[in-house]
């Protein structure tokens, strides 16, 4: 049962992250996602100090605000100070992350957070942390509910705003001319990324969230040219890598989150080489065939 | 104050180790970072920082010891490998660079975490301290570490000094460097190796995540103060060094404080301040310049409209009401009023019974703008063969920019023409 809970929680988070990731990588904002996943740390610490718990509604809200704030900072440095985007991202997230670490050590006694948990979380504790009702009924692991809620919110967000998200991703200029606010949807998407990051923080940590955001979506991107298909493949990859990752972790006796990411890496490697349309080896074979055909057919000789 | 004296007297040998180590690390990674910044590859440092983890763990598993040499070699190999893979993914698939960086850094880090937790669970007693690569241990630097850092810092600085010109060239214009016959690939390789080396050593001081800041932030801050790469490099090194020193001081005063994050906080504070207050490139100075330009254009447009009004009734010096001006061309009321006040103060117009009238200087200035506008329209239609219907917009902008020298050349070239393409008289 424990294995089932862990895999289910991981899968739900992976699907949430993957769906958002599809938009991120097509918007060339993968590194902004990376930045947000680090930058929410001070928000988490402050919310923790104010509310005293780790999975409260206020915390998710506070972190979402910090995520949007860091997106704003990156844009601000880029546009107002004309700092190149990569440097704007690098300066912003390291600064906020450093602030978070300092806050953790200042309030070490009051904050139940440590640096390891920040970096790679601990999903193995999911089945232990149960949600128990007032009358003593056990509803199951708390993280599972958080993951399910996150997925529901994200799916709702993407369903309701699909047209606008799609449009602002593929043709922002056209979107602007028909009155869809590009920056509003950008901030909404970043808000969703921040919220998901925070919700998944406990389980998978800051850096592995990035792998879940980018990995499945990148694999799917190499397998299809249609956006809807890409999202479906992403969900599939998220499920497979969560399950395989769990058993890899059990086998080598290591971090489950780390193992899930390792599986994502392996799957990406396979896709990179063998994807029918975009794989490196497949492209080479096509080229060879084409060269052969030209040689044998040799027209006008 | 006492702690400050105590700190700078360096009576405690451990203070020397921590301080010198922090300064050397911050300064040398800032120097290398300057070039990755200029190549617009700032985040590559972040990727390397995350990717060294599996190398360190593998080296430990294979060698069974924590000998720094083995660990550094392991780190170097995977750090390097990650950059090669990122390049290959961007080059050979439709995946963009940002996705490739995010993917590789997180995947390598994930593998590293898997290996690290595996080592920790295996109960090998020798493994304690491996996680200092994750979070850094700047406050725990000792004399032995200092030797390593010192050597690496010297290697980095000397290499950059030796190849300064070449590095500068490939940062700005790789194809020109190639045309010159420089080994661009080799120089790229060199810069990559320098980055990896800086990361591998620096990571032990500040940790995985914050290593990116050590490379990027000083360079970004220095860029705001100068356009000269040499000065920028030195400035970045100084800013890095100062933050290293201050970070060491903070953790001396408050031992519970982590040194690495404080170094990053201080260098970030320097950078943020630079973004705002730097002359010329800073946000404030840019804003001031922009306002000044907006005002100048507003004032010149206003004087121009007074001239147009004067042309209409053949009375240049007639006093005009605000309504008359707005009817000729719409200006927002508040900007119009402040512009009128400014022009009056500068002696270009006078006010009589609520009406505004040119002074001699104002007439001259307004007439010049009108002349430049019409000269430019003529130039565009005569020399650029642009239809007279399409020249107005362009002239509307350029009339504020043309210098007296250009004005003379235009007049001469067009041989002091009488009228513009719309048959309007050009005033001299």
Coordinates of C-alpha atoms in Angstrom, one line a residue, chain B:
Chain B
X1 CA 33.7 48.0 16.2
X2 CA 35.7 45.7 18.4
X3 CA 34.7 42.7 16.4
X4 CA 35.7 44.6 13.2
X5 CA 39.2 45.2 14.6
X6 CA 39.4 41.7 15.8
X7 CA 38.4 40.4 12.4
X8 CA 40.8 42.5 10.4
X9 CA 43.7 41.9 12.7
X10 CA 43.5 38.3 11.5
X11 CA 44.8 37.1 14.9
X12 CA 42.8 33.8 14.5
X13 CA 44.4 31.6 11.8
X14 CA 41.0 30.1 11.0
X15 CA 39.7 33.6 10.1
X16 CA 42.6 33.9 7.6
X17 CA 41.7 30.6 6.0
X18 CA 38.0 31.4 5.7
X19 CA 38.5 35.0 4.5
X20 CA 41.3 34.4 2.0
X21 CA 39.5 31.4 0.7
X22 CA 36.2 33.3 0.3
X23 CA 37.9 36.2 -1.4
X24 CA 39.9 34.1 -3.8
X25 CA 36.9 32.0 -4.8
X26 CA 34.6 34.9 -5.3
X27 CA 37.1 37.0 -7.2
X28 CA 38.3 34.2 -9.5
X29 CA 34.8 32.9 -10.4
X30 CA 33.8 36.5 -11.0
X31 CA 36.6 36.9 -13.6
X32 CA 35.6 33.7 -15.4
X33 CA 31.9 34.6 -15.1
X34 CA 32.6 37.9 -17.0
X35 CA 33.2 36.0 -20.2
X36 CA 30.3 33.5 -19.9
X37 CA 28.2 36.6 -19.2
X38 CA 29.4 38.4 -22.3
X39 CA 28.8 35.2 -24.4
X40 CA 25.2 35.3 -23.1
X41 CA 25.8 31.9 -21.6
X42 CA 25.4 32.9 -18.0
X43 CA 23.2 30.0 -17.1
X44 CA 25.7 27.5 -18.3
X45 CA 27.5 28.0 -14.9
X46 CA 24.3 26.9 -13.2
X47 CA 24.1 23.8 -15.3
X48 CA 27.7 22.9 -14.5
X49 CA 27.1 23.5 -10.8
X50 CA 24.3 20.9 -10.7
X51 CA 26.0 18.5 -13.0
X52 CA 29.2 18.0 -10.9
X53 CA 27.3 16.1 -8.2
X54 CA 27.0 12.7 -10.0
X55 CA 30.7 13.0 -10.9
X56 CA 31.7 13.5 -7.3
X57 CA 29.6 10.6 -6.1
X58 CA 30.9 8.3 -8.8
X59 CA 34.4 9.2 -8.0
X60 CA 33.8 8.4 -4.4
X61 CA 32.1 5.1 -5.2
X62 CA 35.0 4.1 -7.6
X63 CA 37.9 5.3 -5.5
X64 CA 36.4 4.7 -2.1
X65 CA 38.1 7.7 -0.7
X66 CA 37.3 11.4 -0.3
X67 CA 40.7 12.4 -1.8
X68 CA 39.9 15.8 -3.2
X69 CA 41.9 15.1 -6.4
X70 CA 39.7 12.2 -7.3
X71 CA 36.5 14.1 -6.5
X72 CA 37.6 17.1 -8.5
X73 CA 38.4 14.9 -11.5
X74 CA 35.0 13.2 -11.2
X75 CA 33.3 16.6 -11.0
X76 CA 35.2 17.9 -13.9
X77 CA 34.2 14.9 -16.1
X78 CA 30.4 15.1 -15.5
X79 CA 30.4 18.9 -15.5
X80 CA 32.1 18.9 -18.8
X81 CA 29.8 16.1 -20.1
X82 CA 26.7 18.1 -19.3
X83 CA 27.9 21.0 -21.4
X84 CA 28.6 18.7 -24.4
X85 CA 25.2 17.1 -24.1
X86 CA 23.4 20.5 -23.8
X87 CA 25.2 21.7 -27.0
X88 CA 24.3 18.5 -28.8
X89 CA 20.7 18.6 -27.9
X90 CA 20.4 22.2 -29.0
X91 CA 22.3 21.5 -32.2
X92 CA 20.6 18.3 -33.3
X93 CA 17.0 18.6 -32.2
X94 CA 14.3 21.2 -32.2
X95 CA 14.7 21.6 -28.5
X96 CA 15.8 25.1 -27.5
X97 CA 18.8 25.9 -25.3
X98 CA 16.8 27.0 -22.2
X99 CA 14.9 23.6 -22.2
X100 CA 18.2 21.7 -22.8
X101 CA 19.9 23.5 -19.9
X102 CA 17.0 23.0 -17.5
X103 CA 16.6 19.4 -18.4
X104 CA 20.3 18.4 -18.2
X105 CA 20.9 20.3 -15.0
X106 CA 17.9 18.7 -13.2
X107 CA 18.6 15.2 -14.6
X108 CA 22.3 15.2 -13.7
X109 CA 21.4 16.6 -10.3
X110 CA 18.7 13.9 -9.9
X111 CA 21.2 11.2 -10.7
X112 CA 23.6 12.8 -8.3
X113 CA 21.0 12.7 -5.5
X114 CA 20.2 9.1 -6.2
X115 CA 23.9 8.2 -6.0
X116 CA 24.5 10.4 -2.9
X117 CA 21.5 8.9 -1.0
X118 CA 22.7 5.4 -2.1
X119 CA 26.1 6.2 -0.6
X120 CA 24.6 7.6 2.6
X121 CA 22.4 4.6 3.1
X122 CA 25.2 2.2 2.4
X123 CA 26.6 3.1 5.8
X124 CA 30.1 3.8 4.5
X125 CA 31.7 5.8 7.3
X126 CA 34.1 7.7 5.0
X127 CA 31.2 9.4 3.2
X128 CA 30.4 12.1 5.8
X129 CA 31.1 15.5 4.4
X130 CA 30.2 14.7 0.8
X131 CA 27.2 16.8 1.2
X132 CA 29.4 19.9 1.7
X133 CA 29.3 19.9 -2.1
X134 CA 25.6 20.4 -1.9
X135 CA 25.5 23.3 0.5
X136 CA 29.0 24.6 0.7
X137 CA 31.1 24.9 3.8
X138 CA 32.7 28.3 3.5
X139 CA 32.8 28.8 7.2
X140 CA 34.7 25.5 7.7
X141 CA 37.5 26.2 5.3
X142 CA 40.9 25.2 6.7
X143 CA 44.5 25.7 5.6
X144 CA 44.5 22.7 3.4
X145 CA 41.5 23.9 1.4
X146 CA 43.2 27.2 1.1
X147 CA 46.1 25.7 -0.8
X148 CA 43.8 24.1 -3.3
X149 CA 41.8 27.3 -3.8
X150 CA 44.9 29.4 -4.0
X151 CA 46.3 27.2 -6.8
X152 CA 43.0 27.1 -8.7
X153 CA 42.5 30.8 -8.4
X154 CA 46.0 31.5 -9.7
X155 CA 45.6 29.1 -12.6
X156 CA 42.3 30.8 -13.5
X157 CA 43.6 34.3 -13.3
X158 CA 46.8 33.6 -15.1
X159 CA 45.0 31.8 -17.9
X160 CA 42.4 34.6 -18.3
X161 CA 45.2 37.2 -18.3
X162 CA 47.2 35.2 -21.0
X163 CA 44.3 34.7 -23.3
X164 CA 42.5 37.9 -22.6
X165 CA 42.3 39.2 -26.1
X166 CA 41.2 35.9 -27.6
X167 CA 38.5 35.4 -24.9
X168 CA 37.3 38.9 -25.5
X169 CA 37.1 38.3 -29.2
X170 CA 35.1 35.0 -29.1
X171 CA 32.8 36.6 -26.5
X172 CA 31.8 39.4 -28.9
X173 CA 32.3 38.1 -32.4
X174 CA 33.1 34.5 -32.9
X175 CA 32.8 34.5 -36.7
X176 CA 35.2 37.4 -36.9
X177 CA 37.6 35.5 -34.7
X178 CA 37.3 32.6 -37.0
X179 CA 38.0 34.7 -40.0
X180 CA 41.1 36.0 -38.3
X181 CA 42.3 32.4 -38.0
X182 CA 41.9 32.1 -34.3
X183 CA 41.1 28.6 -33.0
X184 CA 37.6 29.4 -32.0
X185 CA 36.7 25.8 -31.0
X186 CA 39.8 25.7 -28.9
X187 CA 39.0 28.9 -27.1
X188 CA 35.5 27.8 -26.5
X189 CA 36.9 24.7 -25.0
X190 CA 39.3 26.7 -22.8
X191 CA 36.4 28.9 -21.5
X192 CA 34.3 25.8 -20.8
X193 CA 37.2 24.3 -18.9
X194 CA 37.8 27.4 -16.9
X195 CA 34.1 27.6 -16.1
X196 CA 34.0 24.0 -14.9
X197 CA 37.2 24.5 -12.9
X198 CA 35.8 27.6 -11.2
X199 CA 32.5 25.8 -10.4
X200 CA 34.2 22.6 -9.1
X201 CA 36.2 24.5 -6.5
X202 CA 33.7 27.2 -5.8
X203 CA 30.9 24.8 -5.2
X204 CA 32.6 23.6 -2.0
X205 CA 32.3 27.1 -0.6
X206 CA 28.8 28.2 -1.5
X207 CA 27.0 25.1 -2.6
X208 CA 25.2 23.9 -5.8
X209 CA 22.4 26.5 -6.2
X210 CA 24.3 29.6 -5.3
X211 CA 27.4 28.9 -7.4
X212 CA 25.5 30.4 -10.4
X213 CA 25.4 33.7 -8.5
X214 CA 29.2 33.7 -8.0
X215 CA 29.6 33.5 -11.8
X216 CA 26.8 35.7 -13.0
X217 CA 26.1 38.4 -10.5
X218 CA 29.4 40.2 -10.2
X219 CA 29.7 40.3 -14.0
X220 CA 26.1 41.6 -14.4
X221 CA 26.9 44.3 -11.8
X222 CA 30.2 45.4 -13.3
X223 CA 28.6 45.6 -16.8
X224 CA 26.6 48.6 -15.6
X225 CA 29.6 50.7 -14.8
X226 CA 31.8 50.4 -17.9
X227 CA 31.9 49.5 -21.6
X228 CA 35.5 48.3 -21.4
X229 CA 36.0 44.6 -21.0
X230 CA 39.3 45.0 -19.1
X231 CA 37.8 47.4 -16.6
X232 CA 34.7 45.2 -16.3
X233 CA 36.8 42.1 -15.5
X234 CA 38.7 43.9 -12.8
X235 CA 35.6 45.5 -11.4
X236 CA 33.8 42.1 -11.3
X237 CA 36.8 40.6 -9.5
X238 CA 36.8 43.5 -6.9
X239 CA 33.0 43.3 -6.4
X240 CA 33.3 39.5 -6.0
X241 CA 36.2 39.9 -3.6
X242 CA 34.4 42.5 -1.4
X243 CA 31.4 40.3 -1.1
X244 CA 33.6 37.3 -0.2
X245 CA 35.3 39.4 2.5
X246 CA 32.0 40.7 3.9
X247 CA 30.5 37.2 3.8
X248 CA 33.4 35.9 5.9
X249 CA 33.0 38.8 8.3
X250 CA 29.2 38.2 8.8
X251 CA 29.8 34.5 9.6
X252 CA 32.6 35.6 12.0
X253 CA 30.3 38.0 13.8
X254 CA 27.3 35.6 13.8
X255 CA 28.7 32.1 13.6
X256 CA 25.3 30.5 13.1
X257 CA 25.0 32.4 9.8
X258 CA 25.8 30.5 6.6
X259 CA 28.7 32.2 4.8
X260 CA 27.7 31.2 1.2
X261 CA 24.2 32.7 1.2
X262 CA 25.6 35.9 2.8
X263 CA 28.2 36.2 0.1
X264 CA 25.4 35.9 -2.4
X265 CA 23.2 38.4 -0.6
X266 CA 26.0 41.0 -0.5
X267 CA 27.0 40.6 -4.2
X268 CA 23.3 40.7 -5.1
X269 CA 22.9 43.9 -3.1
X270 CA 25.8 45.4 -5.0
X271 CA 24.3 44.3 -8.3
X272 CA 20.8 45.7 -7.4
X273 CA 22.3 49.0 -6.4
X274 CA 24.3 49.1 -9.7
X275 CA 21.2 48.3 -11.7
X276 CA 19.5 51.4 -10.3
X277 CA 22.2 54.0 -9.7
X278 CA 24.9 53.3 -12.3
X279 CA 25.5 56.3 -14.5
X280 CA 24.3 56.1 -18.1
X281 CA 23.1 52.4 -18.0
X282 CA 21.3 52.5 -14.6
X283 CA 17.5 52.5 -14.4
X284 CA 17.4 55.9 -12.8
X285 CA 19.8 57.6 -15.1
X286 CA 18.0 56.0 -18.1
X287 CA 14.7 57.3 -16.8
X288 CA 16.1 60.8 -16.4
X289 CA 17.6 60.8 -19.9
X290 CA 14.3 59.6 -21.3
X291 CA 12.3 62.3 -19.6
X292 CA 14.8 64.9 -20.7
X293 CA 14.4 63.7 -24.3
X294 CA 10.6 63.7 -24.0
X295 CA 10.6 67.2 -22.7
X296 CA 12.9 68.4 -25.5
X297 CA 10.7 66.9 -28.1
X298 CA 7.6 68.3 -26.5
X299 CA 9.1 71.8 -26.4
X300 CA 10.3 71.7 -30.0
X301 CA 6.9 70.5 -31.2
X302 CA 5.2 73.3 -29.4
X303 CA 7.5 75.9 -30.9
X304 CA 6.9 74.3 -34.3
X305 CA 3.1 74.6 -33.9
X306 CA 3.4 78.3 -33.0
X307 CA 5.3 78.8 -36.2
X308 CA 2.6 76.9 -38.2
X309 CA 0.0 79.1 -36.7
X310 CA 2.0 82.2 -37.6
X311 CA 2.3 81.0 -41.2
X312 CA -1.4 80.6 -41.4
X313 CA -2.3 84.2 -40.5
X314 CA 1.0 85.6 -41.8
X315 CA 1.7 87.0 -38.3
X316 CA 4.5 85.1 -36.6
X317 CA 4.5 87.2 -33.4
X318 CA 0.8 87.1 -32.7
X319 CA -0.1 86.0 -29.2
X320 CA -1.9 82.7 -29.1
X321 CA -4.3 81.1 -26.6
X322 CA -4.0 77.6 -25.4
X323 CA -7.2 76.7 -27.3
X324 CA -5.7 77.9 -30.5
X325 CA -2.6 75.8 -30.0
X326 CA -4.6 72.7 -29.2
X327 CA -6.7 73.2 -32.2
X328 CA -3.6 73.3 -34.4
X329 CA -2.3 70.1 -32.9
X330 CA -3.5 68.1 -29.9
X331 CA -1.3 68.1 -26.8
X332 CA -2.3 66.7 -23.4
X333 CA -3.3 69.8 -21.3
X334 CA -0.9 69.2 -18.4
X335 CA 2.1 68.5 -20.5
X336 CA 1.3 71.5 -22.7
X337 CA 1.1 73.8 -19.6
X338 CA 4.4 72.6 -18.1
X339 CA 6.1 72.9 -21.5
X340 CA 4.8 76.5 -21.9
X341 CA 6.0 77.4 -18.4
X342 CA 9.4 75.8 -19.2
X343 CA 9.7 77.7 -22.5
X344 CA 8.8 80.9 -20.9
X345 CA 11.5 80.4 -18.2
X346 CA 14.0 79.8 -20.9
X347 CA 13.0 83.0 -22.7
X348 CA 11.5 81.4 -25.9
X349 CA 8.0 82.8 -25.3
X350 CA 6.3 85.5 -23.2
X351 CA 2.9 85.5 -21.6
X352 CA 0.4 88.4 -22.1
X353 CA -3.2 88.3 -20.7
X354 CA -3.2 84.5 -20.8
X355 CA -1.9 84.4 -24.3
X356 CA 1.5 83.2 -25.5
X357 CA 3.8 84.9 -27.9
X358 CA 7.2 84.1 -29.5
X359 CA 10.3 86.0 -28.4
X360 CA 13.0 86.4 -31.1
X361 CA 14.9 83.4 -29.8
X362 CA 11.7 81.3 -29.8
X363 CA 10.8 82.2 -33.3
X364 CA 14.4 81.2 -34.4
X365 CA 14.1 77.9 -32.7
X366 CA 10.6 77.1 -34.0
X367 CA 11.6 78.1 -37.5
X368 CA 14.6 75.8 -37.4
X369 CA 12.5 72.8 -36.5
X370 CA 10.1 73.6 -39.3
X371 CA 13.0 74.0 -41.7
X372 CA 14.6 70.7 -40.7
X373 CA 11.3 68.9 -41.1
X374 CA 10.7 70.2 -44.6
X375 CA 14.4 69.8 -45.7
X376 CA 14.2 66.2 -44.6
X377 CA 11.0 65.6 -46.4
X378 CA 12.6 67.0 -49.6
X379 CA 15.7 64.9 -49.1
X380 CA 13.7 61.7 -48.6
X381 CA 11.6 62.3 -51.7
X382 CA 14.4 63.5 -53.9
X383 CA 17.2 61.2 -53.0
X384 CA 15.5 58.2 -51.5
X385 CA 12.7 58.3 -54.0
X386 CA 10.1 58.0 -51.3
X387 CA 6.6 59.1 -52.2
X388 CA 5.8 62.6 -50.7
X389 CA 2.8 61.0 -48.9
X390 CA 5.1 58.9 -46.8
X391 CA 7.8 61.2 -45.7
X392 CA 6.0 63.1 -42.9
X393 CA 6.2 60.5 -40.2
X394 CA 10.0 60.1 -40.6
X395 CA 10.6 63.8 -40.7
X396 CA 8.5 64.2 -37.5
X397 CA 11.2 62.1 -35.7
X398 CA 14.4 63.2 -37.3
X399 CA 13.7 67.0 -36.9
X400 CA 14.6 66.7 -33.3
X401 CA 17.9 64.8 -33.9
X402 CA 19.6 66.5 -36.8
X403 CA 22.8 68.3 -35.7
X404 CA 23.9 71.7 -37.0
X405 CA 26.6 70.0 -39.1
X406 CA 24.1 67.7 -40.8
X407 CA 21.8 70.7 -41.2
X408 CA 24.5 72.5 -43.2
X409 CA 25.2 69.5 -45.4
X410 CA 21.5 69.0 -46.1
X411 CA 21.1 72.6 -47.1
X412 CA 24.1 72.5 -49.4
X413 CA 23.2 69.2 -50.9
X414 CA 19.7 70.3 -51.7
X415 CA 21.0 73.7 -52.8
X416 CA 18.9 75.8 -50.4
X417 CA 15.6 74.8 -51.9
X418 CA 12.6 77.1 -51.8
X419 CA 9.8 74.6 -51.1
X420 CA 9.3 71.1 -49.8
X421 CA 7.5 68.2 -51.6
X422 CA 4.2 69.5 -50.3
X423 CA 4.9 72.9 -51.9
X424 CA 5.3 74.5 -48.4
X425 CA 7.9 77.2 -48.1
X426 CA 11.1 76.3 -46.4
X427 CA 12.1 79.2 -44.0
X428 CA 15.7 80.2 -43.6

